[in-house]
């Protein structure tokens, strides 16, 4: 499982707060996801981050 962040991101930061193993904030103030597979043990928090994004910017990649 991989995730990506699309152009709808408004930089609220929720995803990086919920699942910092997968999501981080860039210098541009938007989120990015790690390019590799979601680490074992982080699947549920990554899914929670996806579901928590207020603008639906996180998609399965
Ligand atoms: Fe952006 Fe959604 Fe994360 S708005 S910072 S992708 S929770």
mmCIF file of N, CA and C and ligand atoms in Angstrom:
data_model
loop_
_atom_site.group_PDB
_atom_site.id
_atom_site.type_symbol
_atom_site.label_atom_id
_atom_site.label_comp_id
_atom_site.label_asym_id
_atom_site.label_seq_id
_atom_site.Cartn_x
_atom_site.Cartn_y
_atom_site.Cartn_z
ATOM 1 N N UNK A 1 0.841 -1.198 0.000
ATOM 2 C CA UNK A 1 0.000 0.000 0.000
ATOM 3 C C UNK A 1 0.872 1.242 0.000
ATOM 4 N N UNK A 2 0.542 2.145 -0.925
ATOM 5 C CA UNK A 2 1.208 3.450 -0.955
ATOM 6 C C UNK A 2 0.137 4.529 -0.995
ATOM 7 N N UNK A 3 0.513 5.707 -0.513
ATOM 8 C CA UNK A 3 -0.388 6.846 -0.583
ATOM 9 C C UNK A 3 0.283 7.996 -1.313
ATOM 10 N N UNK A 4 -0.550 8.851 -1.848
ATOM 11 C CA UNK A 4 -0.069 10.084 -2.450
ATOM 12 C C UNK A 4 -0.938 11.232 -1.992
ATOM 13 N N UNK A 5 -0.406 12.436 -2.104
ATOM 14 C CA UNK A 5 -1.160 13.646 -1.737
ATOM 15 C C UNK A 5 -1.387 14.446 -3.015
ATOM 16 N N UNK A 6 -2.628 14.773 -3.285
ATOM 17 C CA UNK A 6 -2.911 15.499 -4.524
ATOM 18 C C UNK A 6 -2.941 17.018 -4.298
ATOM 19 N N UNK A 7 -3.250 17.735 -5.369
ATOM 20 C CA UNK A 7 -3.144 19.192 -5.341
ATOM 21 C C UNK A 7 -4.221 19.871 -4.495
ATOM 22 N N UNK A 8 -5.150 19.089 -3.967
ATOM 23 C CA UNK A 8 -6.188 19.687 -3.117
ATOM 24 C C UNK A 8 -5.690 20.029 -1.716
ATOM 25 N N UNK A 9 -4.518 19.526 -1.352
ATOM 26 C CA UNK A 9 -4.003 19.744 0.013
ATOM 27 C C UNK A 9 -3.953 21.230 0.340
ATOM 28 N N UNK A 10 -4.527 21.564 1.514
ATOM 29 C CA UNK A 10 -4.498 22.954 1.981
ATOM 30 C C UNK A 10 -3.494 23.133 3.125
ATOM 31 N N UNK A 11 -2.737 22.090 3.406
ATOM 32 C CA UNK A 11 -1.678 22.197 4.400
ATOM 33 C C UNK A 11 -2.159 22.240 5.832
ATOM 34 N N UNK A 12 -3.274 21.586 6.108
ATOM 35 C CA UNK A 12 -3.794 21.641 7.482
ATOM 36 C C UNK A 12 -2.892 20.901 8.462
ATOM 37 N N UNK A 13 -2.143 19.931 7.977
ATOM 38 C CA UNK A 13 -1.183 19.242 8.833
ATOM 39 C C UNK A 13 -1.714 18.054 9.605
ATOM 40 N N UNK A 14 -3.001 17.774 9.464
ATOM 41 C CA UNK A 14 -3.586 16.660 10.228
ATOM 42 C C UNK A 14 -2.892 15.332 9.926
ATOM 43 N N UNK A 15 -2.666 15.073 8.652
ATOM 44 C CA UNK A 15 -2.104 13.768 8.284
ATOM 45 C C UNK A 15 -0.732 13.552 8.910
ATOM 46 N N UNK A 16 0.102 14.580 8.882
ATOM 47 C CA UNK A 16 1.441 14.452 9.455
ATOM 48 C C UNK A 16 1.374 14.289 10.970
ATOM 49 N N UNK A 17 0.341 14.859 11.585
ATOM 50 C CA UNK A 17 0.172 14.698 13.020
ATOM 51 C C UNK A 17 -0.294 13.306 13.386
ATOM 52 N N UNK A 18 -1.172 12.754 12.562
ATOM 53 C CA UNK A 18 -1.740 11.435 12.849
ATOM 54 C C UNK A 18 -0.767 10.325 12.481
ATOM 55 N N UNK A 19 -0.096 10.459 11.369
ATOM 56 C CA UNK A 19 0.782 9.387 10.893
ATOM 57 C C UNK A 19 2.087 9.956 10.330
ATOM 58 N N UNK A 20 2.976 10.406 11.221
ATOM 59 C CA UNK A 20 4.239 10.996 10.765
ATOM 60 C C UNK A 20 5.169 9.987 10.099
ATOM 61 N N UNK A 21 4.871 8.687 10.271
ATOM 62 C CA UNK A 21 5.697 7.667 9.602
ATOM 63 C C UNK A 21 5.504 7.710 8.081
ATOM 64 N N UNK A 22 4.362 8.241 7.655
ATOM 65 C CA UNK A 22 4.054 8.237 6.223
ATOM 66 C C UNK A 22 3.962 9.657 5.651
ATOM 67 N N UNK A 23 3.418 10.583 6.425
ATOM 68 C CA UNK A 23 3.162 11.927 5.896
ATOM 69 C C UNK A 23 4.042 12.969 6.581
ATOM 70 N N UNK A 24 4.538 13.903 5.782
ATOM 71 C CA UNK A 24 5.310 15.011 6.328
ATOM 72 C C UNK A 24 4.968 16.266 5.538
ATOM 73 N N UNK A 25 5.333 17.405 6.113
ATOM 74 C CA UNK A 25 5.036 18.676 5.472
ATOM 75 C C UNK A 25 6.270 19.161 4.711
ATOM 76 N N UNK A 26 6.048 19.692 3.536
ATOM 77 C CA UNK A 26 7.147 20.214 2.733
ATOM 78 C C UNK A 26 7.396 21.677 3.081
ATOM 79 N N UNK A 27 8.492 22.220 2.557
ATOM 80 C CA UNK A 27 8.789 23.638 2.755
ATOM 81 C C UNK A 27 7.717 24.525 2.127
ATOM 82 N N UNK A 28 6.975 23.965 1.179
ATOM 83 C CA UNK A 28 5.890 24.728 0.535
ATOM 84 C C UNK A 28 4.622 24.713 1.372
ATOM 85 N N UNK A 29 4.631 23.971 2.475
ATOM 86 C CA UNK A 29 3.481 23.982 3.369
ATOM 87 C C UNK A 29 2.373 23.032 2.989
ATOM 88 N N UNK A 30 2.697 22.071 2.155
ATOM 89 C CA UNK A 30 1.721 21.024 1.845
ATOM 90 C C UNK A 30 2.301 19.681 2.281
ATOM 91 N N UNK A 31 1.451 18.677 2.269
ATOM 92 C CA UNK A 31 1.904 17.364 2.729
ATOM 93 C C UNK A 31 2.478 16.562 1.576
ATOM 94 N N UNK A 32 3.362 15.640 1.946
ATOM 95 C CA UNK A 32 3.791 14.627 0.986
ATOM 96 C C UNK A 32 3.830 13.290 1.717
ATOM 97 N N UNK A 33 3.673 12.244 0.934
ATOM 98 C CA UNK A 33 3.732 10.892 1.500
ATOM 99 C C UNK A 33 5.069 10.267 1.128
ATOM 100 N N UNK A 34 5.521 9.360 1.961
ATOM 101 C CA UNK A 34 6.736 8.629 1.608
ATOM 102 C C UNK A 34 6.503 7.887 0.299
ATOM 103 N N UNK A 35 7.567 7.713 -0.463
ATOM 104 C CA UNK A 35 7.419 7.087 -1.776
ATOM 105 C C UNK A 35 7.395 5.569 -1.691
ATOM 106 N N UNK A 36 7.864 5.046 -0.570
ATOM 107 C CA UNK A 36 7.892 3.592 -0.430
ATOM 108 C C UNK A 36 6.570 3.102 0.163
ATOM 109 N N UNK A 37 6.483 1.809 0.270
ATOM 110 C CA UNK A 37 5.296 1.187 0.865
ATOM 111 C C UNK A 37 5.115 1.691 2.304
ATOM 112 N N UNK A 38 3.869 1.773 2.739
ATOM 113 C CA UNK A 38 3.585 2.119 4.126
ATOM 114 C C UNK A 38 4.234 1.066 5.027
ATOM 115 N N UNK A 39 5.019 1.500 6.017
ATOM 116 C CA UNK A 39 5.704 0.527 6.871
ATOM 117 C C UNK A 39 4.724 -0.363 7.632
ATOM 118 N N UNK A 40 5.139 -1.587 7.854
ATOM 119 C CA UNK A 40 4.319 -2.497 8.650
ATOM 120 C C UNK A 40 4.049 -1.855 9.999
ATOM 121 N N UNK A 41 2.817 -1.908 10.429
ATOM 122 C CA UNK A 41 2.447 -1.313 11.707
ATOM 123 C C UNK A 41 1.894 0.090 11.580
ATOM 124 N N UNK A 42 2.052 0.692 10.418
ATOM 125 C CA UNK A 42 1.528 2.050 10.227
ATOM 126 C C UNK A 42 0.299 2.084 9.328
ATOM 127 N N UNK A 43 -0.181 0.909 8.900
ATOM 128 C CA UNK A 43 -1.309 0.890 7.971
ATOM 129 C C UNK A 43 -2.555 1.563 8.553
ATOM 130 N N UNK A 44 -2.841 1.286 9.821
ATOM 131 C CA UNK A 44 -4.088 1.811 10.380
ATOM 132 C C UNK A 44 -4.011 3.317 10.604
ATOM 133 N N UNK A 45 -2.864 3.813 11.064
ATOM 134 C CA UNK A 45 -2.773 5.260 11.258
ATOM 135 C C UNK A 45 -2.708 5.980 9.908
ATOM 136 N N UNK A 46 -2.108 5.350 8.908
ATOM 137 C CA UNK A 46 -2.090 5.963 7.576
ATOM 138 C C UNK A 46 -3.506 6.055 7.023
ATOM 139 N N UNK A 47 -4.291 5.004 7.211
ATOM 140 C CA UNK A 47 -5.676 5.016 6.750
ATOM 141 C C UNK A 47 -6.489 6.060 7.519
ATOM 142 N N UNK A 48 -6.214 6.183 8.809
ATOM 143 C CA UNK A 48 -6.908 7.190 9.627
ATOM 144 C C UNK A 48 -6.562 8.591 9.120
ATOM 145 N N UNK A 49 -5.303 8.801 8.784
ATOM 146 C CA UNK A 49 -4.893 10.100 8.245
ATOM 147 C C UNK A 49 -5.628 10.390 6.944
ATOM 148 N N UNK A 50 -5.704 9.397 6.079
ATOM 149 C CA UNK A 50 -6.425 9.568 4.820
ATOM 150 C C UNK A 50 -7.869 9.970 5.086
ATOM 151 N N UNK A 51 -8.519 9.250 5.996
ATOM 152 C CA UNK A 51 -9.930 9.525 6.274
ATOM 153 C C UNK A 51 -10.127 10.870 6.974
ATOM 154 N N UNK A 52 -9.090 11.371 7.635
ATOM 155 C CA UNK A 52 -9.218 12.615 8.397
ATOM 156 C C UNK A 52 -8.967 13.859 7.564
ATOM 157 N N UNK A 53 -8.371 13.717 6.406
ATOM 158 C CA UNK A 53 -8.066 14.903 5.598
ATOM 159 C C UNK A 53 -9.360 15.624 5.230
ATOM 160 N N UNK A 54 -9.464 16.911 5.567
ATOM 161 C CA UNK A 54 -10.727 17.632 5.361
ATOM 162 C C UNK A 54 -11.055 17.889 3.893
ATOM 163 N N UNK A 55 -10.068 17.770 3.033
ATOM 164 C CA UNK A 55 -10.331 18.052 1.613
ATOM 165 C C UNK A 55 -10.107 16.831 0.726
ATOM 166 N N UNK A 56 -9.944 15.671 1.340
ATOM 167 C CA UNK A 56 -9.806 14.448 0.555
ATOM 168 C C UNK A 56 -8.596 14.442 -0.359
ATOM 169 N N UNK A 57 -7.495 15.012 0.130
ATOM 170 C CA UNK A 57 -6.309 15.148 -0.724
ATOM 171 C C UNK A 57 -5.421 13.907 -0.730
ATOM 172 N N UNK A 58 -5.721 12.945 0.138
ATOM 173 C CA UNK A 58 -4.881 11.747 0.221
ATOM 174 C C UNK A 58 -5.551 10.620 -0.541
ATOM 175 N N UNK A 59 -4.802 10.047 -1.456
ATOM 176 C CA UNK A 59 -5.345 8.962 -2.264
ATOM 177 C C UNK A 59 -4.385 7.781 -2.237
ATOM 178 N N UNK A 60 -4.929 6.634 -2.526
ATOM 179 C CA UNK A 60 -4.072 5.474 -2.706
ATOM 180 C C UNK A 60 -3.274 5.671 -3.977
ATOM 181 N N UNK A 61 -1.986 5.397 -3.887
ATOM 182 C CA UNK A 61 -1.119 5.602 -5.049
ATOM 183 C C UNK A 61 -0.759 4.261 -5.663
HETATM 184 FE FE1 LIG B 1 -3.032 18.326 3.373
HETATM 185 FE FE2 LIG B 1 -5.040 16.835 4.036
HETATM 186 FE FE3 LIG B 1 -2.704 16.426 5.100
HETATM 187 S S1 LIG B 1 -5.086 19.038 3.708
HETATM 188 S S2 LIG B 1 -1.762 18.432 5.170
HETATM 189 S S3 LIG B 1 -3.226 16.190 2.968
HETATM 190 S S4 LIG B 1 -4.652 16.177 6.118
#
